[in-house]
Amino acid sequence: MSRRGRFVTGGLVIVAAIAYLIWSGVSQSVVYFVTPSELLAAPTPSKTYRLGGLVQAGSLKWEPKSLDLSFTLSDGKASVPVRHKGAPPDLFAEGRGAVVEGSWTKDGYFKASLILAKHSEEYKAPHDGAQPGYKELMKSLRGDGTR
């Protein structure tokens, strides 16, 4: 093989190795967002998903000693039981939106490794003067506080 042939062969091997690294890195980091209806239509065990829906009222069960959290996510058409090991986020509650990341198990539930609590993008300032800390907050904003 000529010197030019070896150079082209070596270059192709390097380009193929770089392409494989890019493809494997992208394919491992891709996580699909699905609704409970879409997940239950074709659940694939052990495949990582992001599942979004509303936490059904009356389904939230929290065991602080064992850190076991279970609830049901619904999109209004289907419901998926979810289990998580760990503390829930502060904004997480029944009747609110949540996105969980994890995988479907063969036992018929979604095992979440991450919980993201969804909230409204609207900020509502406290208007009720009777709320604790409201007067102190307004004083500090006006600069009336003692210094």
PDB file of C-alpha atoms in Angstrom:
ATOM      1  CA  MET A   1       0.000   0.000   0.000  1.00  0.00           C
ATOM      2  CA  SER A   2       1.310   3.392  -0.925  1.00  0.00           C
ATOM      3  CA  ARG A   3       1.935   6.152   1.552  1.00  0.00           C
ATOM      4  CA  ARG A   4      -1.110   8.056   0.300  1.00  0.00           C
ATOM      5  CA  GLY A   5      -3.321   4.950   0.662  1.00  0.00           C
ATOM      6  CA  ARG A   6      -2.229   4.455   4.286  1.00  0.00           C
ATOM      7  CA  PHE A   7      -2.904   8.141   4.999  1.00  0.00           C
ATOM      8  CA  VAL A   8      -6.453   7.916   3.563  1.00  0.00           C
ATOM      9  CA  THR A   9      -7.162   4.659   5.439  1.00  0.00           C
ATOM     10  CA  GLY A  10      -5.925   6.152   8.734  1.00  0.00           C
ATOM     11  CA  GLY A  11      -8.021   9.284   8.151  1.00  0.00           C
ATOM     12  CA  LEU A  12     -11.151   7.198   7.494  1.00  0.00           C
ATOM     13  CA  VAL A  13     -10.596   5.208  10.696  1.00  0.00           C
ATOM     14  CA  ILE A  14     -10.261   8.430  12.696  1.00  0.00           C
ATOM     15  CA  VAL A  15     -13.384   9.971  11.108  1.00  0.00           C
ATOM     16  CA  ALA A  16     -15.361   6.758  11.778  1.00  0.00           C
ATOM     17  CA  ALA A  17     -14.242   6.712  15.433  1.00  0.00           C
ATOM     18  CA  ILE A  18     -15.264  10.353  15.929  1.00  0.00           C
ATOM     19  CA  ALA A  19     -18.634   9.748  14.237  1.00  0.00           C
ATOM     20  CA  TYR A  20     -19.270   6.727  16.485  1.00  0.00           C
ATOM     21  CA  LEU A  21     -18.443   8.732  19.638  1.00  0.00           C
ATOM     22  CA  ILE A  22     -20.817  11.529  18.587  1.00  0.00           C
ATOM     23  CA  TRP A  23     -23.611   9.096  17.705  1.00  0.00           C
ATOM     24  CA  SER A  24     -23.286   7.086  20.935  1.00  0.00           C
ATOM     25  CA  GLY A  25     -23.141  10.249  23.078  1.00  0.00           C
ATOM     26  CA  VAL A  26     -26.238  11.758  21.496  1.00  0.00           C
ATOM     27  CA  SER A  27     -28.245   8.526  21.537  1.00  0.00           C
ATOM     28  CA  GLN A  28     -27.550   7.946  25.253  1.00  0.00           C
ATOM     29  CA  SER A  29     -28.542  11.458  26.268  1.00  0.00           C
ATOM     30  CA  VAL A  30     -31.837  11.628  24.359  1.00  0.00           C
ATOM     31  CA  VAL A  31     -34.881  11.395  26.639  1.00  0.00           C
ATOM     32  CA  TYR A  32     -38.349  11.522  25.084  1.00  0.00           C
ATOM     33  CA  PHE A  33     -41.216  13.454  26.690  1.00  0.00           C
ATOM     34  CA  VAL A  34     -44.455  11.468  26.755  1.00  0.00           C
ATOM     35  CA  THR A  35     -47.893  11.798  28.300  1.00  0.00           C
ATOM     36  CA  PRO A  36     -49.464   8.956  30.302  1.00  0.00           C
ATOM     37  CA  SER A  37     -51.635   8.023  27.270  1.00  0.00           C
ATOM     38  CA  GLU A  38     -48.604   7.834  24.986  1.00  0.00           C
ATOM     39  CA  LEU A  39     -46.599   5.813  27.504  1.00  0.00           C
ATOM     40  CA  LEU A  40     -49.365   3.258  28.085  1.00  0.00           C
ATOM     41  CA  ALA A  41     -49.964   2.892  24.327  1.00  0.00           C
ATOM     42  CA  ALA A  42     -46.513   1.330  23.848  1.00  0.00           C
ATOM     43  CA  PRO A  43     -44.535   1.010  27.088  1.00  0.00           C
ATOM     44  CA  THR A  44     -40.937  -0.112  26.642  1.00  0.00           C
ATOM     45  CA  PRO A  45     -39.416  -1.401  29.894  1.00  0.00           C
ATOM     46  CA  SER A  46     -36.039   0.067  30.895  1.00  0.00           C
ATOM     47  CA  LYS A  47     -36.217   2.880  28.286  1.00  0.00           C
ATOM     48  CA  THR A  48     -35.765   6.326  29.826  1.00  0.00           C
ATOM     49  CA  TYR A  49     -38.699   8.740  29.438  1.00  0.00           C
ATOM     50  CA  ARG A  50     -39.839  12.090  30.749  1.00  0.00           C
ATOM     51  CA  LEU A  51     -43.459  11.663  31.759  1.00  0.00           C
ATOM     52  CA  GLY A  52     -45.642  14.727  32.278  1.00  0.00           C
ATOM     53  CA  GLY A  53     -49.098  15.087  33.776  1.00  0.00           C
ATOM     54  CA  LEU A  54     -51.154  16.168  36.769  1.00  0.00           C
ATOM     55  CA  VAL A  55     -50.765  14.506  40.155  1.00  0.00           C
ATOM     56  CA  GLN A  56     -54.171  12.959  40.857  1.00  0.00           C
ATOM     57  CA  ALA A  57     -55.927  14.060  44.029  1.00  0.00           C
ATOM     58  CA  GLY A  58     -55.843  11.395  46.741  1.00  0.00           C
ATOM     59  CA  SER A  59     -53.033   9.415  45.134  1.00  0.00           C
ATOM     60  CA  LEU A  60     -50.026  10.988  46.881  1.00  0.00           C
ATOM     61  CA  LYS A  61     -48.437   8.757  49.540  1.00  0.00           C
ATOM     62  CA  TRP A  62     -45.231   9.808  51.306  1.00  0.00           C
ATOM     63  CA  GLU A  63     -43.255   7.764  53.822  1.00  0.00           C
ATOM     64  CA  PRO A  64     -40.657  10.140  55.353  1.00  0.00           C
ATOM     65  CA  LYS A  65     -38.802   7.385  57.212  1.00  0.00           C
ATOM     66  CA  SER A  66     -38.189   5.227  54.141  1.00  0.00           C
ATOM     67  CA  LEU A  67     -38.316   8.153  51.619  1.00  0.00           C
ATOM     68  CA  ASP A  68     -40.836   6.199  49.550  1.00  0.00           C
ATOM     69  CA  LEU A  69     -43.046   8.444  47.435  1.00  0.00           C
ATOM     70  CA  SER A  70     -45.858   7.131  45.276  1.00  0.00           C
ATOM     71  CA  PHE A  71     -48.525   8.947  43.289  1.00  0.00           C
ATOM     72  CA  THR A  72     -50.467   8.763  40.059  1.00  0.00           C
ATOM     73  CA  LEU A  73     -49.871  11.018  37.050  1.00  0.00           C
ATOM     74  CA  SER A  74     -52.786  11.609  34.699  1.00  0.00           C
ATOM     75  CA  ASP A  75     -53.401  13.463  31.450  1.00  0.00           C
ATOM     76  CA  GLY A  76     -57.184  13.119  31.715  1.00  0.00           C
ATOM     77  CA  LYS A  77     -57.260  10.081  29.416  1.00  0.00           C
ATOM     78  CA  ALA A  78     -54.909   7.661  31.175  1.00  0.00           C
ATOM     79  CA  SER A  79     -53.225   7.326  34.553  1.00  0.00           C
ATOM     80  CA  VAL A  80     -49.765   6.007  35.373  1.00  0.00           C
ATOM     81  CA  PRO A  81     -48.678   4.904  38.857  1.00  0.00           C
ATOM     82  CA  VAL A  82     -45.295   6.422  39.764  1.00  0.00           C
ATOM     83  CA  ARG A  83     -42.852   5.453  42.509  1.00  0.00           C
ATOM     84  CA  HIS A  84     -39.858   7.476  43.629  1.00  0.00           C
ATOM     85  CA  LYS A  85     -37.205   7.083  46.304  1.00  0.00           C
ATOM     86  CA  GLY A  86     -36.350  10.457  47.805  1.00  0.00           C
ATOM     87  CA  ALA A  87     -37.849  13.702  49.028  1.00  0.00           C
ATOM     88  CA  PRO A  88     -40.388  15.481  46.800  1.00  0.00           C
ATOM     89  CA  PRO A  89     -39.680  19.043  45.591  1.00  0.00           C
ATOM     90  CA  ASP A  90     -41.264  21.896  47.569  1.00  0.00           C
ATOM     91  CA  LEU A  91     -43.823  22.789  44.882  1.00  0.00           C
ATOM     92  CA  PHE A  92     -44.880  19.172  44.359  1.00  0.00           C
ATOM     93  CA  ALA A  93     -48.487  18.516  45.438  1.00  0.00           C
ATOM     94  CA  GLU A  94     -51.749  16.884  44.403  1.00  0.00           C
ATOM     95  CA  GLY A  95     -53.595  18.625  41.600  1.00  0.00           C
ATOM     96  CA  ARG A  96     -50.415  20.244  40.259  1.00  0.00           C
ATOM     97  CA  GLY A  97     -48.386  19.495  37.182  1.00  0.00           C
ATOM     98  CA  ALA A  98     -45.228  17.436  37.376  1.00  0.00           C
ATOM     99  CA  VAL A  99     -42.649  15.966  35.045  1.00  0.00           C
ATOM    100  CA  VAL A 100     -40.835  12.827  36.156  1.00  0.00           C
ATOM    101  CA  GLU A 101     -37.839  11.196  34.538  1.00  0.00           C
ATOM    102  CA  GLY A 102     -37.310   7.473  34.791  1.00  0.00           C
ATOM    103  CA  SER A 103     -38.368   4.226  33.199  1.00  0.00           C
ATOM    104  CA  TRP A 104     -41.340   1.896  32.918  1.00  0.00           C
ATOM    105  CA  THR A 105     -40.942  -1.335  34.860  1.00  0.00           C
ATOM    106  CA  LYS A 106     -42.202  -4.811  34.060  1.00  0.00           C
ATOM    107  CA  ASP A 107     -44.175  -4.668  37.335  1.00  0.00           C
ATOM    108  CA  GLY A 108     -46.539  -2.060  35.863  1.00  0.00           C
ATOM    109  CA  TYR A 109     -45.377   1.222  37.355  1.00  0.00           C
ATOM    110  CA  PHE A 110     -43.089   4.101  36.387  1.00  0.00           C
ATOM    111  CA  LYS A 111     -39.907   4.257  38.466  1.00  0.00           C
ATOM    112  CA  ALA A 112     -38.901   7.912  38.699  1.00  0.00           C
ATOM    113  CA  SER A 113     -35.343   9.006  39.367  1.00  0.00           C
ATOM    114  CA  LEU A 114     -36.100  12.741  39.085  1.00  0.00           C
ATOM    115  CA  ILE A 115     -39.205  14.828  39.829  1.00  0.00           C
ATOM    116  CA  LEU A 116     -39.705  18.308  38.388  1.00  0.00           C
ATOM    117  CA  ALA A 117     -42.638  20.244  39.825  1.00  0.00           C
ATOM    118  CA  LYS A 118     -44.344  22.520  37.334  1.00  0.00           C
ATOM    119  CA  HIS A 119     -45.747  25.876  38.391  1.00  0.00           C
ATOM    120  CA  SER A 120     -47.396  28.882  36.858  1.00  0.00           C
ATOM    121  CA  GLU A 121     -45.217  31.513  35.203  1.00  0.00           C
ATOM    122  CA  GLU A 122     -47.358  34.266  36.725  1.00  0.00           C
ATOM    123  CA  TYR A 123     -46.074  35.967  39.838  1.00  0.00           C
ATOM    124  CA  LYS A 124     -48.741  37.270  42.187  1.00  0.00           C
ATOM    125  CA  ALA A 125     -47.579  39.747  44.779  1.00  0.00           C
ATOM    126  CA  PRO A 126     -49.151  39.402  48.193  1.00  0.00           C
ATOM    127  CA  HIS A 127     -52.026  41.889  48.427  1.00  0.00           C
ATOM    128  CA  ASP A 128     -53.356  40.864  51.761  1.00  0.00           C
ATOM    129  CA  GLY A 129     -51.743  43.005  54.450  1.00  0.00           C
ATOM    130  CA  ALA A 130     -52.612  40.422  57.069  1.00  0.00           C
ATOM    131  CA  GLN A 131     -50.117  37.881  55.696  1.00  0.00           C
ATOM    132  CA  PRO A 132     -47.137  37.371  57.982  1.00  0.00           C
ATOM    133  CA  GLY A 133     -44.100  39.294  56.878  1.00  0.00           C
ATOM    134  CA  TYR A 134     -45.993  41.487  54.388  1.00  0.00           C
ATOM    135  CA  LYS A 135     -45.578  44.727  56.353  1.00  0.00           C
ATOM    136  CA  GLU A 136     -41.876  44.044  56.978  1.00  0.00           C
ATOM    137  CA  LEU A 137     -41.374  43.304  53.288  1.00  0.00           C
ATOM    138  CA  MET A 138     -43.042  46.569  52.232  1.00  0.00           C
ATOM    139  CA  LYS A 139     -41.013  48.498  54.822  1.00  0.00           C
ATOM    140  CA  SER A 140     -37.762  47.085  53.515  1.00  0.00           C
ATOM    141  CA  LEU A 141     -38.741  47.837  49.905  1.00  0.00           C
ATOM    142  CA  ARG A 142     -39.601  51.482  50.719  1.00  0.00           C
ATOM    143  CA  GLY A 143     -36.458  51.979  52.734  1.00  0.00           C
ATOM    144  CA  ASP A 144     -38.397  52.796  55.919  1.00  0.00           C
ATOM    145  CA  GLY A 145     -36.527  50.162  57.895  1.00  0.00           C
ATOM    146  CA  THR A 146     -34.177  50.973  60.712  1.00  0.00           C
ATOM    147  CA  ARG A 147     -30.510  51.107  59.869  1.00  0.00           C
TER     148      ARG A 147
END
